[in-house]
mmCIF file of C-alpha atoms in Angstrom:
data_model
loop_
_atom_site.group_PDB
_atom_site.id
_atom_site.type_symbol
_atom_site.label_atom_id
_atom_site.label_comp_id
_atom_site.label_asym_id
_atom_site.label_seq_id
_atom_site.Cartn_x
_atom_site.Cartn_y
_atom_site.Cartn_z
ATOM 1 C CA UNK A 1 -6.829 221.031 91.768
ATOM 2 C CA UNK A 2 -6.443 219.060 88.480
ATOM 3 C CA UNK A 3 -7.731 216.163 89.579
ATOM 4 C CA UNK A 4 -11.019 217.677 90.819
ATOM 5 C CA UNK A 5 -11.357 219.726 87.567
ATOM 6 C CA UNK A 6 -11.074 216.319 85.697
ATOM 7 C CA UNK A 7 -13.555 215.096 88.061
ATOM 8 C CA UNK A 8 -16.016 217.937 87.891
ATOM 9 C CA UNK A 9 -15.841 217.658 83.926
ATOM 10 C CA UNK A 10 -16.112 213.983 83.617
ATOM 11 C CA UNK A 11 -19.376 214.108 85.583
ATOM 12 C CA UNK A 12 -20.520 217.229 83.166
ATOM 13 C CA UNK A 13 -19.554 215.234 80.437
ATOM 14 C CA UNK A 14 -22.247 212.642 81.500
ATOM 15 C CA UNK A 15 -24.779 214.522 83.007
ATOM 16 C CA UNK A 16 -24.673 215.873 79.316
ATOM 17 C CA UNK A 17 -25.103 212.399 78.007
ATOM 18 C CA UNK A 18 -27.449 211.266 80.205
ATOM 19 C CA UNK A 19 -30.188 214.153 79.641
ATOM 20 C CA UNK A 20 -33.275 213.459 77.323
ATOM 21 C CA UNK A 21 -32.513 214.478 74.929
ATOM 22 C CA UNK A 22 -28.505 214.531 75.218
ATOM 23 C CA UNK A 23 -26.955 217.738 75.245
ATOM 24 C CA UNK A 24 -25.217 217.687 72.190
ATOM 25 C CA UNK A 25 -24.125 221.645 72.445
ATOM 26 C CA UNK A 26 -22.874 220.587 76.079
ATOM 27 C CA UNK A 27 -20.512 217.536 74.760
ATOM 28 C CA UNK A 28 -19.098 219.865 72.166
ATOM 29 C CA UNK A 29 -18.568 222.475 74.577
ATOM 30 C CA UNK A 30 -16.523 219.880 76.690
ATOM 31 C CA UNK A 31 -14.682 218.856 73.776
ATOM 32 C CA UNK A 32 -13.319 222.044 72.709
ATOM 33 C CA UNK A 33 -12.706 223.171 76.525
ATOM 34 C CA UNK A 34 -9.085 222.736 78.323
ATOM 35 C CA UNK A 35 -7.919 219.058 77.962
ATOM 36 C CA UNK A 36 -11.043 217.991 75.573
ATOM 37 C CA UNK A 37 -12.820 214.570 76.251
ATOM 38 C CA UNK A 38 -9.959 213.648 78.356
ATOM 39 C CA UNK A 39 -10.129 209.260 77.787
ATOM 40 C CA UNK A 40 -10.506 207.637 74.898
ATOM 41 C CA UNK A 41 -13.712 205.332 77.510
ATOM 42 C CA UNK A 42 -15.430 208.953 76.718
ATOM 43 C CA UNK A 43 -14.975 209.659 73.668
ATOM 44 C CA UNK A 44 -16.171 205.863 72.845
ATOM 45 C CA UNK A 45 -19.803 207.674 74.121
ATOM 46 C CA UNK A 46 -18.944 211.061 72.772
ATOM 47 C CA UNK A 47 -17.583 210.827 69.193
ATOM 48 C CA UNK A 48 -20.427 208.730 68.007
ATOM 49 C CA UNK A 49 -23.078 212.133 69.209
ATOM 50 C CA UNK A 50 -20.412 214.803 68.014
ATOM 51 C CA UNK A 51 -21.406 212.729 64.508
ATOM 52 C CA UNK A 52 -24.722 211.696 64.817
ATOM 53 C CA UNK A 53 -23.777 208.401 64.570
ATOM 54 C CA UNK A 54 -26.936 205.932 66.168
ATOM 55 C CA UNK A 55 -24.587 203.331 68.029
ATOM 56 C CA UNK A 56 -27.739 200.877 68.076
ATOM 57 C CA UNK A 57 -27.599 200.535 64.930
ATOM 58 C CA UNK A 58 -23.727 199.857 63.656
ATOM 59 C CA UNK A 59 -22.971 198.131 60.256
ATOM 60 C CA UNK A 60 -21.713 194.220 60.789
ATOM 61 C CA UNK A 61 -18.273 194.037 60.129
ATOM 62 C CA UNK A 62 -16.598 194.087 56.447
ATOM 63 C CA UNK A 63 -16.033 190.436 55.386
ATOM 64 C CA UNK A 64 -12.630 190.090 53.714
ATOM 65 C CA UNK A 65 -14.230 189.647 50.257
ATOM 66 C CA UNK A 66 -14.334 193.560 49.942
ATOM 67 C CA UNK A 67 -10.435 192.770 49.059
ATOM 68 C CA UNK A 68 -11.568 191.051 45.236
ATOM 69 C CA UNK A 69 -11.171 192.959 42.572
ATOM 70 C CA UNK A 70 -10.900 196.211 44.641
ATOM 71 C CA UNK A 71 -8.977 199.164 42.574
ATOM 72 C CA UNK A 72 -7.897 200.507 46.345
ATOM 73 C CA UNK A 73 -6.778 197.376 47.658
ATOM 74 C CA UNK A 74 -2.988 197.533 46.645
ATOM 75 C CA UNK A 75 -2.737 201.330 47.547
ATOM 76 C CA UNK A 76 -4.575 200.936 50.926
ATOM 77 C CA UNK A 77 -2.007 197.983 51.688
ATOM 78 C CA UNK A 78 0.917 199.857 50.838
ATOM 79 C CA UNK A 79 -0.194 203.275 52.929
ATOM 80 C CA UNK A 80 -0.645 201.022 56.022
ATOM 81 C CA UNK A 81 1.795 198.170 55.878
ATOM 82 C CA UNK A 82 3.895 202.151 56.179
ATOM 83 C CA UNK A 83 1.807 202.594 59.029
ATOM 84 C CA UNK A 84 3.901 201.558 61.593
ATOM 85 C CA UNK A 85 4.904 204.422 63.690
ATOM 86 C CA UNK A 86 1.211 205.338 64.299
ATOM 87 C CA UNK A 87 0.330 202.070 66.922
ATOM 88 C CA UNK A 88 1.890 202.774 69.985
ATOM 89 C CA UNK A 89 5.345 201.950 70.617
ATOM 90 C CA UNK A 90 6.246 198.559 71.841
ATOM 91 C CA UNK A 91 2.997 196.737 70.603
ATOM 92 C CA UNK A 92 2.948 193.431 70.291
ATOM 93 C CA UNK A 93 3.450 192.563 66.287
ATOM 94 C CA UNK A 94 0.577 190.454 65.885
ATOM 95 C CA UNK A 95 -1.540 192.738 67.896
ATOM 96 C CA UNK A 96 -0.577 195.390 65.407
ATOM 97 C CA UNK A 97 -0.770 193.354 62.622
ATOM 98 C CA UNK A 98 -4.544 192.405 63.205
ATOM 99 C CA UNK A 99 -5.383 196.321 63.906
ATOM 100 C CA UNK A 100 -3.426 196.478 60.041
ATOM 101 C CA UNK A 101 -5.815 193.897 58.918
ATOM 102 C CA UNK A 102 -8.759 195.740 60.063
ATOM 103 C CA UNK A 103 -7.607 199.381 58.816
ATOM 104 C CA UNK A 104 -7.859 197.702 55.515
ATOM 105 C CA UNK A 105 -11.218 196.080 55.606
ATOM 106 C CA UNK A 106 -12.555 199.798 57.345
ATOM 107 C CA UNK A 107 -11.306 202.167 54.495
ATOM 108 C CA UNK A 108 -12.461 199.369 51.593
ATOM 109 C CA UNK A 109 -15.799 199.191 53.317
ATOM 110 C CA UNK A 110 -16.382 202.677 53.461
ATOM 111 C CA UNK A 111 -15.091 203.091 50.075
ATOM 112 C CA UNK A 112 -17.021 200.279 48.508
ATOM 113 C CA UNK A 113 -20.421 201.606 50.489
ATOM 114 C CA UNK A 114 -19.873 204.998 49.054
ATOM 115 C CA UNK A 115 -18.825 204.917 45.396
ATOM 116 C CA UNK A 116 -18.940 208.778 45.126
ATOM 117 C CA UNK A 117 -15.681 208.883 47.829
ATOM 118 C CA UNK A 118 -11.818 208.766 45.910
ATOM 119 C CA UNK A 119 -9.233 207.093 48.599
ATOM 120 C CA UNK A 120 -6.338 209.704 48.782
ATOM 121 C CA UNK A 121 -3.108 209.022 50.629
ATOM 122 C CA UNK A 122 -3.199 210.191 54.158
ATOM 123 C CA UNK A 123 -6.674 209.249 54.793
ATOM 124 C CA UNK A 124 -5.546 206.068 56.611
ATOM 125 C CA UNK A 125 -4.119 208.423 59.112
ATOM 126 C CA UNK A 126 -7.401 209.631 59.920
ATOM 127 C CA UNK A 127 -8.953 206.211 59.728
ATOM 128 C CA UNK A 128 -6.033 204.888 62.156
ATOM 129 C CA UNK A 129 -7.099 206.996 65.098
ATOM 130 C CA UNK A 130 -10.547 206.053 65.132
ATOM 131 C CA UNK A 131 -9.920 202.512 64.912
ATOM 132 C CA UNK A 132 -7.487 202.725 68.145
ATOM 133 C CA UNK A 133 -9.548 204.568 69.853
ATOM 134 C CA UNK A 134 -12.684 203.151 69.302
ATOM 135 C CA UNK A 135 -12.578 199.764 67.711
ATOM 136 C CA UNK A 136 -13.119 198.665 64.346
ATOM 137 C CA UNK A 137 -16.862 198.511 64.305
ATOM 138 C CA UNK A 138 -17.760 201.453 65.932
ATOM 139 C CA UNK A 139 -14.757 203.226 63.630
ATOM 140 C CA UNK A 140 -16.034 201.969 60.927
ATOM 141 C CA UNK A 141 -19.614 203.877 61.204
ATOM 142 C CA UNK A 142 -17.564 207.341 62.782
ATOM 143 C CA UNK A 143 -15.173 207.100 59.385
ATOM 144 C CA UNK A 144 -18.374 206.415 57.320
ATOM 145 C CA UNK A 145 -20.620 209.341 58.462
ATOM 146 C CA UNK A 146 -16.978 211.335 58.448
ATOM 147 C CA UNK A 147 -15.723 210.746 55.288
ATOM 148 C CA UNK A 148 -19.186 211.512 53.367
ATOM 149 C CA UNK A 149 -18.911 215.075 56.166
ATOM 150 C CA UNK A 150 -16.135 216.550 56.902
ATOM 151 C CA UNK A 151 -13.516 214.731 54.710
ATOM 152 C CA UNK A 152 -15.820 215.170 52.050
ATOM 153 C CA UNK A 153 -14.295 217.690 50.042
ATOM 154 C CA UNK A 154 -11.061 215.417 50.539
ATOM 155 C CA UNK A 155 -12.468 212.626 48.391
ATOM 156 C CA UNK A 156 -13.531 214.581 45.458
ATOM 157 C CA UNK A 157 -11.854 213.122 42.406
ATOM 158 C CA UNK A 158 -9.441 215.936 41.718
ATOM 159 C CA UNK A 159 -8.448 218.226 44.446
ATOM 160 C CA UNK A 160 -9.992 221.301 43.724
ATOM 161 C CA UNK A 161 -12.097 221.641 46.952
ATOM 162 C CA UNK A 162 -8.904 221.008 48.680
ATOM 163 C CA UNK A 163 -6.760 223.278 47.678
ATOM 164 C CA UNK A 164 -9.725 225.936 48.328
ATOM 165 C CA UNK A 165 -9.774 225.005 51.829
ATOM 166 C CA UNK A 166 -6.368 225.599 51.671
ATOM 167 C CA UNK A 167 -6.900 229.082 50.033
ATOM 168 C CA UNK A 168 -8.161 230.029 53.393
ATOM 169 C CA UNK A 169 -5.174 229.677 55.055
ATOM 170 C CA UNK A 170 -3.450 233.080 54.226
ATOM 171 C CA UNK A 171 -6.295 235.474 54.540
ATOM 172 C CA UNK A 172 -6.568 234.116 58.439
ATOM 173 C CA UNK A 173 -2.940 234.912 58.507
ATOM 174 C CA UNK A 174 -3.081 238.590 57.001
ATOM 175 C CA UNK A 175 -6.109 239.295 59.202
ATOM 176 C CA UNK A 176 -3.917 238.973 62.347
ATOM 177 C CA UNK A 177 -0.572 239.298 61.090
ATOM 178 C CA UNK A 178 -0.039 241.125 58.018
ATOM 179 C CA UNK A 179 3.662 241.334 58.190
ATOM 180 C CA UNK A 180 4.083 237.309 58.504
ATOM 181 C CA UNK A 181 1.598 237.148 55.946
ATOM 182 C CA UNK A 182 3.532 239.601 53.589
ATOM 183 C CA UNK A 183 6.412 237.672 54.118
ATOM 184 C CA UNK A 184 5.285 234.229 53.479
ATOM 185 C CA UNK A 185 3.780 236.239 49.711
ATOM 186 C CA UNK A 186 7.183 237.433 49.205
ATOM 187 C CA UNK A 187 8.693 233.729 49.513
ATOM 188 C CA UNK A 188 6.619 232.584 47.465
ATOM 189 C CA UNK A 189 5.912 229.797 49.795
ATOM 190 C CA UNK A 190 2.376 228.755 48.581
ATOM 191 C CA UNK A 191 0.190 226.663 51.161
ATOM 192 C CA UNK A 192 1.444 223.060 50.563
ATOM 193 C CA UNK A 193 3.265 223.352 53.012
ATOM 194 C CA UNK A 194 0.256 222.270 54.953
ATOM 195 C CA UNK A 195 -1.759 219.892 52.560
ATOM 196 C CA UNK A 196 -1.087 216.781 55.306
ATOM 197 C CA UNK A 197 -1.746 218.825 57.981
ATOM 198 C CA UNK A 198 -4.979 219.546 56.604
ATOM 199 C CA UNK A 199 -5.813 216.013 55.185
ATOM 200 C CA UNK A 200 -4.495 214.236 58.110
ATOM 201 C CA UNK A 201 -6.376 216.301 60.816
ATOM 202 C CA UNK A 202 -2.933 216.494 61.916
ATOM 203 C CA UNK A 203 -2.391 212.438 62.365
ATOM 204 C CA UNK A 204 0.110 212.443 59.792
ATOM 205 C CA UNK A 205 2.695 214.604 61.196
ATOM 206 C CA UNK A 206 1.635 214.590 65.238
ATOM 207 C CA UNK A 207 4.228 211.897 66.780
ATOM 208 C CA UNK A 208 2.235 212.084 70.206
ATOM 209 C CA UNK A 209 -1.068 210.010 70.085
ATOM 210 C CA UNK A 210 -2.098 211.631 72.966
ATOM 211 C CA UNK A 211 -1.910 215.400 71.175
ATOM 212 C CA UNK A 212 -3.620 213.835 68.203
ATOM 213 C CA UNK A 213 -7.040 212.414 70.052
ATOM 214 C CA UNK A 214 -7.188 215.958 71.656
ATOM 215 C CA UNK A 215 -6.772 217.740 68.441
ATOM 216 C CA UNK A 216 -9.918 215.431 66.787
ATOM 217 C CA UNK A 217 -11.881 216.261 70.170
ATOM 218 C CA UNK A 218 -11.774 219.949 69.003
ATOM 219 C CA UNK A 219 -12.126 219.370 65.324
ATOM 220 C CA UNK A 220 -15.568 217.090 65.747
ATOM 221 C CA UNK A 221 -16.994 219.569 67.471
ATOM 222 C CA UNK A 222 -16.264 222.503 65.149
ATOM 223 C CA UNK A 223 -17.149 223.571 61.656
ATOM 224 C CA UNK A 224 -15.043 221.008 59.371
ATOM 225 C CA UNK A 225 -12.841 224.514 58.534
ATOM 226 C CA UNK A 226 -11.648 224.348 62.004
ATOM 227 C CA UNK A 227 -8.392 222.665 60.817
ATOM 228 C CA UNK A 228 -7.215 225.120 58.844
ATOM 229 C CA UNK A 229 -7.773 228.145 61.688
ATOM 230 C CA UNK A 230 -5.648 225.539 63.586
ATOM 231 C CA UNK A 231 -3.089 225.639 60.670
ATOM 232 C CA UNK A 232 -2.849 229.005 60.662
ATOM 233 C CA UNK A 233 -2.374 229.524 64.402
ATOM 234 C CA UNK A 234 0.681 227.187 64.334
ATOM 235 C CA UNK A 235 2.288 229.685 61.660
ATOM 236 C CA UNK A 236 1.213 232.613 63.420
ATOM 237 C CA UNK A 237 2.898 230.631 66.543
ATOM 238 C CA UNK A 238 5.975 230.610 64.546
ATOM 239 C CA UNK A 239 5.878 234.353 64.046
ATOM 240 C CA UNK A 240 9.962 235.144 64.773
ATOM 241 C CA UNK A 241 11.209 231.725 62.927
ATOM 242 C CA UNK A 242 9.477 232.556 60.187
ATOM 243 C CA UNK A 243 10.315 236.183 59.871
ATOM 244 C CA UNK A 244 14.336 235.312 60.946
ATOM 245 C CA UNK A 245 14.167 232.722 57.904
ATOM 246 C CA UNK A 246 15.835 233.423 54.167
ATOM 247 C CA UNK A 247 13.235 235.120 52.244
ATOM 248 C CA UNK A 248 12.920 232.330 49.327
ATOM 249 C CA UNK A 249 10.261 229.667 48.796
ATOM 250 C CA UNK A 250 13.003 227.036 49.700
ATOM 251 C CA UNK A 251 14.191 228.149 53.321
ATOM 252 C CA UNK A 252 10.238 228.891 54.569
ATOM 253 C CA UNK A 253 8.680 225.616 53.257
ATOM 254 C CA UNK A 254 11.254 223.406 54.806
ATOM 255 C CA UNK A 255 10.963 226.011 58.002
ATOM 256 C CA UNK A 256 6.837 225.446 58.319
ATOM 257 C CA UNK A 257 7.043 221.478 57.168
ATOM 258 C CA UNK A 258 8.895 220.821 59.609
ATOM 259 C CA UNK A 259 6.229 221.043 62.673
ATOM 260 C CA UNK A 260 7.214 221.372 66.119
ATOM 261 C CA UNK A 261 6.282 218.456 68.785
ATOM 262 C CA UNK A 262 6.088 220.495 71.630
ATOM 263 C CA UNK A 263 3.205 222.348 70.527
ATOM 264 C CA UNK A 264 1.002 224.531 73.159
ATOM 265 C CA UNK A 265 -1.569 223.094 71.853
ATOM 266 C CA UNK A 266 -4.473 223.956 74.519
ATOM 267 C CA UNK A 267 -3.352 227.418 73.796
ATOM 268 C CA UNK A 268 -3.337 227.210 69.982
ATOM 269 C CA UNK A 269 -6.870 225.278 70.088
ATOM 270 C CA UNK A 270 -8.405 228.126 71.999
ATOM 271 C CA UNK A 271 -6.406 231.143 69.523
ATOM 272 C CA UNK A 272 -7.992 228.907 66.567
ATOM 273 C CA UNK A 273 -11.513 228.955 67.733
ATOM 274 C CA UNK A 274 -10.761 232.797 68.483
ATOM 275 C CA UNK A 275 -10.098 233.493 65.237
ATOM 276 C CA UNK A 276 -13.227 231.523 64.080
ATOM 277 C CA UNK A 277 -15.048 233.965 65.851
ATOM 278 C CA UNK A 278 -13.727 236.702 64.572
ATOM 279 C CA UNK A 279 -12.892 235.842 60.743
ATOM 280 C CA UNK A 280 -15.502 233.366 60.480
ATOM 281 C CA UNK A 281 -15.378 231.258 56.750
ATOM 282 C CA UNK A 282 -17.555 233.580 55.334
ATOM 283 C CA UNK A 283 -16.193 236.581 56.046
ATOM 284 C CA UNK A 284 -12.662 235.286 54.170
ATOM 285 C CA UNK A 285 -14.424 233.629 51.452
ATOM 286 C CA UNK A 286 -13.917 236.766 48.936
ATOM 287 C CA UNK A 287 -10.131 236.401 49.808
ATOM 288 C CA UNK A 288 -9.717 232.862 49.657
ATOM 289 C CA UNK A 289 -11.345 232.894 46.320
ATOM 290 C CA UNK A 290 -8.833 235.460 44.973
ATOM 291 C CA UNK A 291 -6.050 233.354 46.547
ATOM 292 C CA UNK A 292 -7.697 230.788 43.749
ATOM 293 C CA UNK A 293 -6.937 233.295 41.418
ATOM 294 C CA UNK A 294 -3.388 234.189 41.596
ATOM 295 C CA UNK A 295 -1.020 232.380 39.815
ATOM 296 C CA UNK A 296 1.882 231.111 42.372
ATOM 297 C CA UNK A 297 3.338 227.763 41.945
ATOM 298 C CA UNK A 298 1.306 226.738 45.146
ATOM 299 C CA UNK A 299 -2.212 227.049 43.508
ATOM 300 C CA UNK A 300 -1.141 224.536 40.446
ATOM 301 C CA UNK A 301 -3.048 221.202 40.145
ATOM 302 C CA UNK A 302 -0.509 219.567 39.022
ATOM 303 C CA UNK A 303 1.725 220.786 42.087
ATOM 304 C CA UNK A 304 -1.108 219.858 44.538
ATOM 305 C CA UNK A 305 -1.913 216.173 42.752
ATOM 306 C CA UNK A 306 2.104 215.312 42.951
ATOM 307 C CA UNK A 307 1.673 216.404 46.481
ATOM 308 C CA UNK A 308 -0.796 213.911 47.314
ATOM 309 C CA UNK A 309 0.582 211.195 45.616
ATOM 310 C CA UNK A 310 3.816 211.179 47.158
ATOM 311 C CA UNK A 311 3.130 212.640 50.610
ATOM 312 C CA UNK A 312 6.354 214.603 50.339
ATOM 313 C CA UNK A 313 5.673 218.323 50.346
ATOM 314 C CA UNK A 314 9.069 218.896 49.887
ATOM 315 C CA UNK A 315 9.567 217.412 46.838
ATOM 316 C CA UNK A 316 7.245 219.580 45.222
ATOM 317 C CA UNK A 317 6.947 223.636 44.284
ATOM 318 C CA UNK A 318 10.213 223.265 42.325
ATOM 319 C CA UNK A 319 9.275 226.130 39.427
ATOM 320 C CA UNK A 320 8.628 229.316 40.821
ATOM 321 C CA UNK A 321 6.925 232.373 38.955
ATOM 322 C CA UNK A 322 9.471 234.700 38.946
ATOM 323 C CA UNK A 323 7.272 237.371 37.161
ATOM 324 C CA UNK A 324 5.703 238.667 40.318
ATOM 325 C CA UNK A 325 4.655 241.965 41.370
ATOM 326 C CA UNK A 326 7.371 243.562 43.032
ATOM 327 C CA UNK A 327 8.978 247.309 43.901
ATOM 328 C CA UNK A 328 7.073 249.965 44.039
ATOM 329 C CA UNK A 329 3.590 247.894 42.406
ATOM 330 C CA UNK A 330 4.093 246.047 45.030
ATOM 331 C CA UNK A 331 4.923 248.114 47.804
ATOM 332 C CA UNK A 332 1.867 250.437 46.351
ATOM 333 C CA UNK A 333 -0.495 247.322 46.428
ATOM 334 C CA UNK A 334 0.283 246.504 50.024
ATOM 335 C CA UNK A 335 -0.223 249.819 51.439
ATOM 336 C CA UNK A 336 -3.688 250.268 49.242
ATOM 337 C CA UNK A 337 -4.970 246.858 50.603
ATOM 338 C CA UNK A 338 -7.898 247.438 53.254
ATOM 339 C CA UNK A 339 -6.616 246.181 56.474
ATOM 340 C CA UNK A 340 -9.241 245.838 59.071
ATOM 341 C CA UNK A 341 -8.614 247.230 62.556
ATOM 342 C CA UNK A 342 -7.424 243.581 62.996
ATOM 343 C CA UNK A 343 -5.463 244.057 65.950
ATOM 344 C CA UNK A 344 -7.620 246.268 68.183
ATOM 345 C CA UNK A 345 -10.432 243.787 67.055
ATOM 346 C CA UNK A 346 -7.961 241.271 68.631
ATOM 347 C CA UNK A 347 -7.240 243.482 71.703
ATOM 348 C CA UNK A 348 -11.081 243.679 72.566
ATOM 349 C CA UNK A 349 -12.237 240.140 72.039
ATOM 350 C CA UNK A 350 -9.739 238.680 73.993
ATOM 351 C CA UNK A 351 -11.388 235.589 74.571
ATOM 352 C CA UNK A 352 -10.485 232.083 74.777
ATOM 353 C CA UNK A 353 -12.432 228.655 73.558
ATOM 354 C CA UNK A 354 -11.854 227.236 77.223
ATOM 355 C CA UNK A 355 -14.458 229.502 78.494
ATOM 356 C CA UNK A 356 -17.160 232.103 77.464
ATOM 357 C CA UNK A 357 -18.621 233.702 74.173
ATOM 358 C CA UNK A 358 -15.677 232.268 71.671
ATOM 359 C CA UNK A 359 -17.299 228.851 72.879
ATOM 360 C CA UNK A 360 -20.431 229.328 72.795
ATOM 361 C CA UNK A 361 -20.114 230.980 69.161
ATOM 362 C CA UNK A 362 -18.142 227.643 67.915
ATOM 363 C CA UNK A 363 -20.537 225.832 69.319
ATOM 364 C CA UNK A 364 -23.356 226.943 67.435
ATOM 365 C CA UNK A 365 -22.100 227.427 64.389
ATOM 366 C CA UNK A 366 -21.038 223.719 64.458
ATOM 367 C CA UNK A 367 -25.010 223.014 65.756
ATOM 368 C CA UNK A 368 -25.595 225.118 62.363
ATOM 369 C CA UNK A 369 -23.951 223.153 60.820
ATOM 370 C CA UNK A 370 -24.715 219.626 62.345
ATOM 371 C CA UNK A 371 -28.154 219.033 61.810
ATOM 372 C CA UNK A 372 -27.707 218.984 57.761
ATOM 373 C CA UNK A 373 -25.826 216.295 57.710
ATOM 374 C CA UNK A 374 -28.979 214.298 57.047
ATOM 375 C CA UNK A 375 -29.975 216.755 54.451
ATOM 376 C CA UNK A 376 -26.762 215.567 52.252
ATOM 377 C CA UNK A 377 -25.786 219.150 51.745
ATOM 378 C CA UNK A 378 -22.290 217.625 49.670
ATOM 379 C CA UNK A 379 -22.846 216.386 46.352
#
């Protein structure tokens, strides 16, 4: 039965390529349904239309001259001679090495191409994944038309647009769990928690290359907030460790850092696009916004910046503000919050992203979304 599902979606998957025009809603459709683009032969056709990426027309490859005088070169080195435990076990050294040699020359290419992009550690996770799975030239237009899209907000000088993406992450929670996200407010726990998560698409902290590829499938189809509904499913996945856990900032970050590797993860892709659908970005913006607002140690540049330099959450969100609403304020303020009817909203969509409306709604809002990427819509 599985092998004549993967049969029956591999010929979709080109009858949707082959069409004139190509069915781009189809292919991203496919990629968000059960087991995504299922080899990385497909998405070598696919990823390049999920980015509207003309694969006629690729760049020629970055001579090693982009390495002179380059004020990324000695990061870049560092981050990916550390790169070692993303290549697959048991390659070769000198095959690895010359994939090292061209990670380089990809992210200092892109870099150099678009002055208006700031390197930040983790990137060469992303970066990594395209290159294996597609080669360097072909990665290095994907990463290109990526990094000025999606990562964009990534590769802003300071991290600002970051850490509002990150905002996002507890109103999703409180919309379907209130009493997790309650919790998580009373710990103090802030959101960093999930910075390389976020920055990575999950590369970073995935040990499975396998669960990675699927996980970009889904996220180059979506809206580029898809990654943190995905975030927020894996928390809401963690309902009873979290809630068991000591109710201090300490205990719960080192409890939600520390990501599982046996993941459901075609369930958790089809909750996140569920919960697109129903708390869609602009429905939460008002909340993430006030998230921006309050004053927790989580939502302090200089927390954040430290975070990205040295890729080690847990080093971080030492101070806590210990002048926090609490007793009966707070008990007062949790009862007066609005509360949709979240869970009977839950209860009667009860859809998934592997079939049906939820899909078809993704879909389009990442067609929405799509076409303006030749409009420049980022800054």
């Amino acid at each position: 039965d599985f092998d004549s599902k993967k049969k029956r979606k591999v010929a979709e998957i080109y009858q949707a390529l082959n069409s004139d025009p190509i069915d781009v809603a189809a292919l991203r459709r496919m990629a968000i349904s059960e087991g995504g683009l299922l080899t990385d032969e497909i998405r070598c056709k696919v990823w390049p239309k999920l980015l509207s990426v003309n694969t006629d027309d690729l760049p020629p490859l970055p001579g090693k001259e982009l390495r002179e005088d380059n004020k990324d070169y000695q990061q870049v080195l560092l981050d990916v001679r550390r790169s070692l435990r993303r290549f697959p076990p048991g390659m070769p050294d000198d095959q690895r090495e010359g994939l090292q040699e061209e990670l380089i020359d990809i992210i200092l290419h892109v870099l150099k191409r678009n002055p208006q992009l700031h390197y930040y550690q983790g990137y060469h996770d992303i970066v990594v994944t395209f290159l294996l799975v597609v080669g360097d030239r072909l990665a290095t237009a994907l990463v290109e038309k990526l990094s000025t899209h999606h990562l964009r907000d990534f590769m802003d000088p300071t991290m600002d647009n970051t850490k509002h993406i990150l905002n996002y992450l507890m109103p999703i929670i409180d919309q379907v769990n209130p009493e997790v996200h309650d919790f998580m407010q009373s710990a103090e726990v802030g959101t960093i928690f999930a910075l390389s998560w976020l920055i990575t698409w999950f590369g970073h902290v995935l040990s499975d290359f396998r669960h990675v590829v699927r996980l970009y499938d889904f996220f180059l189809a979506c809206h580029p907030l898809m990654p943190i509904y995905f975030a927020a499913v894996i928390v809401l996945y963690r309902e009873q460790e979290v809630l068991d856990c000591e109710c201090d900032m300490a205990s719960v970050h080192h409890l939600l850092s520390q990501i599982p590797q046996d993941l459901p993860y075609e369930t958790l892709i089809s909750r996140a696009g569920d919960l697109f659908v129903q708390f869609p970005p602009s429905e939460l913006a008002r909340e993430a916004a006030q998230q921006q607002a309050e004053q927790t140690a989580a939502s302090t540049f200089k927390d954040f910046e430290l975070a990205s330099v040295q890729q080690r959450p847990d080093t971080v969100l030492r101070q806590r503000f210990r002048e926090r609403l609490r007793g009966e304020e707070r008990t007062k303020s949790i009862l007066t919050k609005p509360r949709t009817n979240r869970f009977v909203k839950l209860a009667v969509m009860g859809l998934t992203v592997a079939l049906g409306a939820a899909a078809l709604a993704v879909v389009k809002s990442a067609l929405e979304w799509a076409p303006k990427f030749e409009l420049q819509i980022f800054p």
